Short mmCIF file of C-alpha atoms in Angstrom, two decimals:
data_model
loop_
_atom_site.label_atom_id
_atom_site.label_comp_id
_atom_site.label_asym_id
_atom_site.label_seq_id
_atom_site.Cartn_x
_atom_site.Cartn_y
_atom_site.Cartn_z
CA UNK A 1213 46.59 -7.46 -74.79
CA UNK A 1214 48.12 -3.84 -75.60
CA UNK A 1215 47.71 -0.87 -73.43
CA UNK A 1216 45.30 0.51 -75.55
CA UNK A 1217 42.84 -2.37 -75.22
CA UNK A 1218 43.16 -2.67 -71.31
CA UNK A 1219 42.34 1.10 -70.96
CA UNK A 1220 39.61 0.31 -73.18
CA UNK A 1221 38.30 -2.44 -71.08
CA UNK A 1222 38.01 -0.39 -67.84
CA UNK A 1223 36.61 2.31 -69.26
CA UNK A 1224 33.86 0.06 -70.64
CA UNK A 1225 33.46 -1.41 -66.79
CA UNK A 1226 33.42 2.20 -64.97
CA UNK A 1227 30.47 2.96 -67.47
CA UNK A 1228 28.83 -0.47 -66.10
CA UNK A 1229 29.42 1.02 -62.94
CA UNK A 1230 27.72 4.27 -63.73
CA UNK A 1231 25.06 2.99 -65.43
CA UNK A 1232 24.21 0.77 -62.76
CA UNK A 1233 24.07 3.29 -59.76
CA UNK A 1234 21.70 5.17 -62.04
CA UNK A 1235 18.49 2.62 -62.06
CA UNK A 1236 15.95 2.92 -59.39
CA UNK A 1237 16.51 -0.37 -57.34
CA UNK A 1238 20.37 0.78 -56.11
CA UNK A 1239 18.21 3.41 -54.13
CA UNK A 1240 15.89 1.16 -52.34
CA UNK A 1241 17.96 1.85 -48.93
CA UNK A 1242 16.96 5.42 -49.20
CA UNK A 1243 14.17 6.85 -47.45
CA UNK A 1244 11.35 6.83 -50.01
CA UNK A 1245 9.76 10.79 -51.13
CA UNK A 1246 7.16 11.96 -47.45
CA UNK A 1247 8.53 9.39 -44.99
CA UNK A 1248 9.47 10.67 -41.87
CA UNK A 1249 13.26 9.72 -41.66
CA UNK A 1250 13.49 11.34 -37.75
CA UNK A 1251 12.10 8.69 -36.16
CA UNK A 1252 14.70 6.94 -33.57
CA UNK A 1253 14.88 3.32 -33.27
CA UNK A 1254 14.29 2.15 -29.31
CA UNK A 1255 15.12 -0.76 -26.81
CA UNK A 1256 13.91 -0.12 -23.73
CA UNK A 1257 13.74 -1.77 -20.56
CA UNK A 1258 10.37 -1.98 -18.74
CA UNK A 1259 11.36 0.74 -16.24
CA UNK A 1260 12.71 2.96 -18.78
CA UNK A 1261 10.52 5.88 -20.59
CA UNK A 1262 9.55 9.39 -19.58
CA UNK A 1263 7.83 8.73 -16.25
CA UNK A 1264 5.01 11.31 -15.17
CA UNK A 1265 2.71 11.77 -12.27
CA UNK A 1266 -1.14 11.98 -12.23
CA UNK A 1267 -2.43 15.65 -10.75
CA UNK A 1268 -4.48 15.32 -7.99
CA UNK A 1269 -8.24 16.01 -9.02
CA UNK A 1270 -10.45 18.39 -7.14
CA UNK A 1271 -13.38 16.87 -7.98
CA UNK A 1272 -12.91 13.73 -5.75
CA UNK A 1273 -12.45 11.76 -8.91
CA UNK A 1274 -9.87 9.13 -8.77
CA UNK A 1275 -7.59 7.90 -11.06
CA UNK A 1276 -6.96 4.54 -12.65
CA UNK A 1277 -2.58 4.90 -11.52
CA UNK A 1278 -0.50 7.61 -9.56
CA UNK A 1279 2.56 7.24 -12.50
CA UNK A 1280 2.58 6.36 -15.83
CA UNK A 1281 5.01 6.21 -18.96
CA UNK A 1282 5.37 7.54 -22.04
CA UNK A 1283 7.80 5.15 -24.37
CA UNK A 1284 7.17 6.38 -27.81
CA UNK A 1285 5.56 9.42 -29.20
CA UNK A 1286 7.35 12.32 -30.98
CA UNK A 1287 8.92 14.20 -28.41
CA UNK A 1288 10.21 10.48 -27.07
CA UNK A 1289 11.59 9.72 -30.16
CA UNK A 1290 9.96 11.69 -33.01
CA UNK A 1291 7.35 9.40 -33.68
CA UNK A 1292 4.94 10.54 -36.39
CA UNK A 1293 2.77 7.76 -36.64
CA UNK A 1294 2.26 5.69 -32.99
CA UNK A 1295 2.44 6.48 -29.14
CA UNK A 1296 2.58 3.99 -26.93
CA UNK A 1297 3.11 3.64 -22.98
CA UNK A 1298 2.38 1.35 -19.87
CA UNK A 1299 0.65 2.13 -17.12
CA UNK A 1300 -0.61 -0.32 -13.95
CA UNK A 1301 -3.70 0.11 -12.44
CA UNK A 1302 -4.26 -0.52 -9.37
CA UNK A 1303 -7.21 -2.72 -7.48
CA UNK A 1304 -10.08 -1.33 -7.10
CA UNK A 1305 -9.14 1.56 -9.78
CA UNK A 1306 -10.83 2.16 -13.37
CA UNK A 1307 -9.66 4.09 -16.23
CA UNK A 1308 -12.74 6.84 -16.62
CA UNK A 1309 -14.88 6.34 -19.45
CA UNK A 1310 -13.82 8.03 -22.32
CA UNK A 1311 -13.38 8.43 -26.10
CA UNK A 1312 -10.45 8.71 -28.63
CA UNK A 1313 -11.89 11.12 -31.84
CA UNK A 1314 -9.12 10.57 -34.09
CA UNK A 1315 -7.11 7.46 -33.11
CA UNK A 1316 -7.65 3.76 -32.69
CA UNK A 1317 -6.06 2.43 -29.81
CA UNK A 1318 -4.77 -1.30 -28.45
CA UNK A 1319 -4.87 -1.93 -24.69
CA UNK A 1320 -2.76 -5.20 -24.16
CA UNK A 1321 -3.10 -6.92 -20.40
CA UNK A 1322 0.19 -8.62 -18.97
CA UNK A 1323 -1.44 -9.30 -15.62
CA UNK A 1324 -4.17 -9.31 -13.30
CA UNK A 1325 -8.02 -9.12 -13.99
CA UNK A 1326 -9.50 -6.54 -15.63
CA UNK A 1327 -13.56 -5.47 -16.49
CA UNK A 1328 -13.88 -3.80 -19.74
CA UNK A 1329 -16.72 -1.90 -21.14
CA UNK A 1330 -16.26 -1.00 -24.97
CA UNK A 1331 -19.07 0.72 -26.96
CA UNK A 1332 -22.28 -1.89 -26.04
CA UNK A 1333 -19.59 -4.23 -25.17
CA UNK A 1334 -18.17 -5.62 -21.57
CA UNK A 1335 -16.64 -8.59 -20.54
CA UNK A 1336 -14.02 -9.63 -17.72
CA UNK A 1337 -9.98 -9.70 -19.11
CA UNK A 1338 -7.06 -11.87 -17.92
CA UNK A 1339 -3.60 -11.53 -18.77
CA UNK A 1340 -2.71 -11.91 -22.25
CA UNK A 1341 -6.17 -10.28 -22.93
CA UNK A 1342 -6.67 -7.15 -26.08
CA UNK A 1343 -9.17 -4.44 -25.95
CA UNK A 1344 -9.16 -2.50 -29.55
CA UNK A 1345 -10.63 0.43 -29.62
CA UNK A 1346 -11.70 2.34 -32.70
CA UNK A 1347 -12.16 5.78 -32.63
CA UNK A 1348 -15.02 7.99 -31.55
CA UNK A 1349 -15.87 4.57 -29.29
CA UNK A 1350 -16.49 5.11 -25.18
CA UNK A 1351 -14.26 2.68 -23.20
CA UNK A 1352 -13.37 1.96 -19.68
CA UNK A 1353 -12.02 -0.35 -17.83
CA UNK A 1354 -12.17 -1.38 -14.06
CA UNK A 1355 -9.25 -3.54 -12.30
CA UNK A 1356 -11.43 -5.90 -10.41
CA UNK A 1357 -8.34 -8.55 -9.14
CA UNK A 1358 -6.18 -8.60 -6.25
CA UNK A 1359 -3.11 -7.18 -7.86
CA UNK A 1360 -2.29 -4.17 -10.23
CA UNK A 1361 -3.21 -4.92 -13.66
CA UNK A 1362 -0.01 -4.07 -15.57
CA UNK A 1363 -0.90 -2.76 -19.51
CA UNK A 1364 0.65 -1.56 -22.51
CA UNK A 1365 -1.28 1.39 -24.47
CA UNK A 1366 -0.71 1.62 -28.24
CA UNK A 1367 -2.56 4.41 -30.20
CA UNK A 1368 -2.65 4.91 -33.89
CA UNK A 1369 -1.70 8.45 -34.62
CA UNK A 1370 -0.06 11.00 -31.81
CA UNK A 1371 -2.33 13.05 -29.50
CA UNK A 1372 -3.53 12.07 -26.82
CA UNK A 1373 -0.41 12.38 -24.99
CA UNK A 1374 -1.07 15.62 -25.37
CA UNK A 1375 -3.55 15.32 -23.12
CA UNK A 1376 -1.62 12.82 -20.75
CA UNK A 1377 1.10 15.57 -20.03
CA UNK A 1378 -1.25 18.04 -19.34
CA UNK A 1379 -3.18 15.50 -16.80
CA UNK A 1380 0.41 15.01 -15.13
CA UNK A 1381 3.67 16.39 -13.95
CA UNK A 1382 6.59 14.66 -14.75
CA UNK A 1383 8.23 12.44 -11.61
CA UNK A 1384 9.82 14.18 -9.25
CA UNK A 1385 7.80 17.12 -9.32
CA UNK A 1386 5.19 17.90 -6.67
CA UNK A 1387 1.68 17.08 -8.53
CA UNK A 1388 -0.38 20.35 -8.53
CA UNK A 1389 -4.25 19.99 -8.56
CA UNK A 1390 -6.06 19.50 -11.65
CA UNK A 1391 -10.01 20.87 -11.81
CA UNK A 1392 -12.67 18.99 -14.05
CA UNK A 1393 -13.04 21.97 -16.12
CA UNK A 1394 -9.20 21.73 -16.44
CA UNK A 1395 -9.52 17.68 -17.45
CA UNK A 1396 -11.89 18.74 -20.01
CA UNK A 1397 -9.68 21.42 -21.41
CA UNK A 1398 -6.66 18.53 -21.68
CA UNK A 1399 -8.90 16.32 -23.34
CA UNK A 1400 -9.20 18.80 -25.94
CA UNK A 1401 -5.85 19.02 -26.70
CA UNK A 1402 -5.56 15.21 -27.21
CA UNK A 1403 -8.78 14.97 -29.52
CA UNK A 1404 -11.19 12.98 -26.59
CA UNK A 1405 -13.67 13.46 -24.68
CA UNK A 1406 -14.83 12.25 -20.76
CA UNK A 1407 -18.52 11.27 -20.32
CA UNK A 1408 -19.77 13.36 -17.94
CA UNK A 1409 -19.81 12.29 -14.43
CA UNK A 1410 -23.03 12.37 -12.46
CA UNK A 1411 -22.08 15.27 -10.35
CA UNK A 1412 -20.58 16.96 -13.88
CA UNK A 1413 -24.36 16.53 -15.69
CA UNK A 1414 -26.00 19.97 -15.81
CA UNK A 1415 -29.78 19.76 -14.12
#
């Protein structure tokens, strides 16, 4: 074969090569037009998170856990579509009744016994046990076992832990006291709402 017809030949296969890279499918590894390419992948261990501790409520209200953590949410990792967390709560404790405006959320029990009430809903929960919660629905949830009920929280869109930081200080940090008009000015910011306590009800 000459010269001639060699260069010929690889010129015809760098235009192949061109041509190729130019269709749509050679870009499928590219983030597609909107996503949110930020977002960092995680492994974590289940110690591992940003840990924070509850404020200490003035209106003798108690709350479900002293600690909890924060595992993904966009200032964890620059989540822009889920937060999630774990929290245990202790015997005897309950997680206030309360509402999420904007996002559905997944509590998932690992252990211990739990009482849930969900919209006109209630039932007892063991681990292994799912509450879904769709939003603008009142939950809460009692641990009514012997030992902590350990749970994973998984909401839709970010939020409310917006409104977690503001209930909390982060560990290691004395926890300052938190008033119930205060509460209800976090819940704001995290797009829920408390039911009123007894004591809270205007006469």
């Amino acid at each position: 074969m000459s010269s001639k017809a060699i260069r010929g030949a690889f010129s015809v296969a760098a235009l192949m090569m061109v041509g190729i890279s130019a269709f749509p499918w050679s870009n499928q590894s590219r983030p597609a037009p909107g996503s949110e390419p930020d977002a960092k992948p995680l492994l974590l261990e289940k110690s591992e998170g940003e840990l924070r501790t509850r404020r200490i409520h003035m209106d003798n209200s108690a709350s479900a856990s002293s600690q909890f953590l924060l595992k993904v949410s966009p200032k964890n990792n620059g989540s822009q579509h889920l937060v999630a967390g774990t929290e245990e709560v202790a015997p005897g404790a309950a997680l206030p009744k309360h509402r999420h405006l904007v996002q559905d959320e997944i509590v998932l029990i690992h252990s211990g016994k739990a009482h849930a009430w969900l919209g006109d809903q209630e039932r007892d929960l063991h681990a292994g046990g799912l509450v879904f919660i769709p939003a603008n629905t009142w939950v809460s949830l009692k641990n009514i076992g012997a030992e902590p009920v350990d749970l994973t929280f998984v909401f839709s869109a970010p939020g409310f832990e917006d409104t977690m930081r503001c209930n909390s200080v982060p560990a290691g940090e004395t926890p300052t006291q938190i008033t119930a008009e205060q509460q209800r000015e976090c819940a704001h910011l995290g797009h829920a709402e408390n039911a009123a306590r007894p004591e809270q009800t205007k006469q």
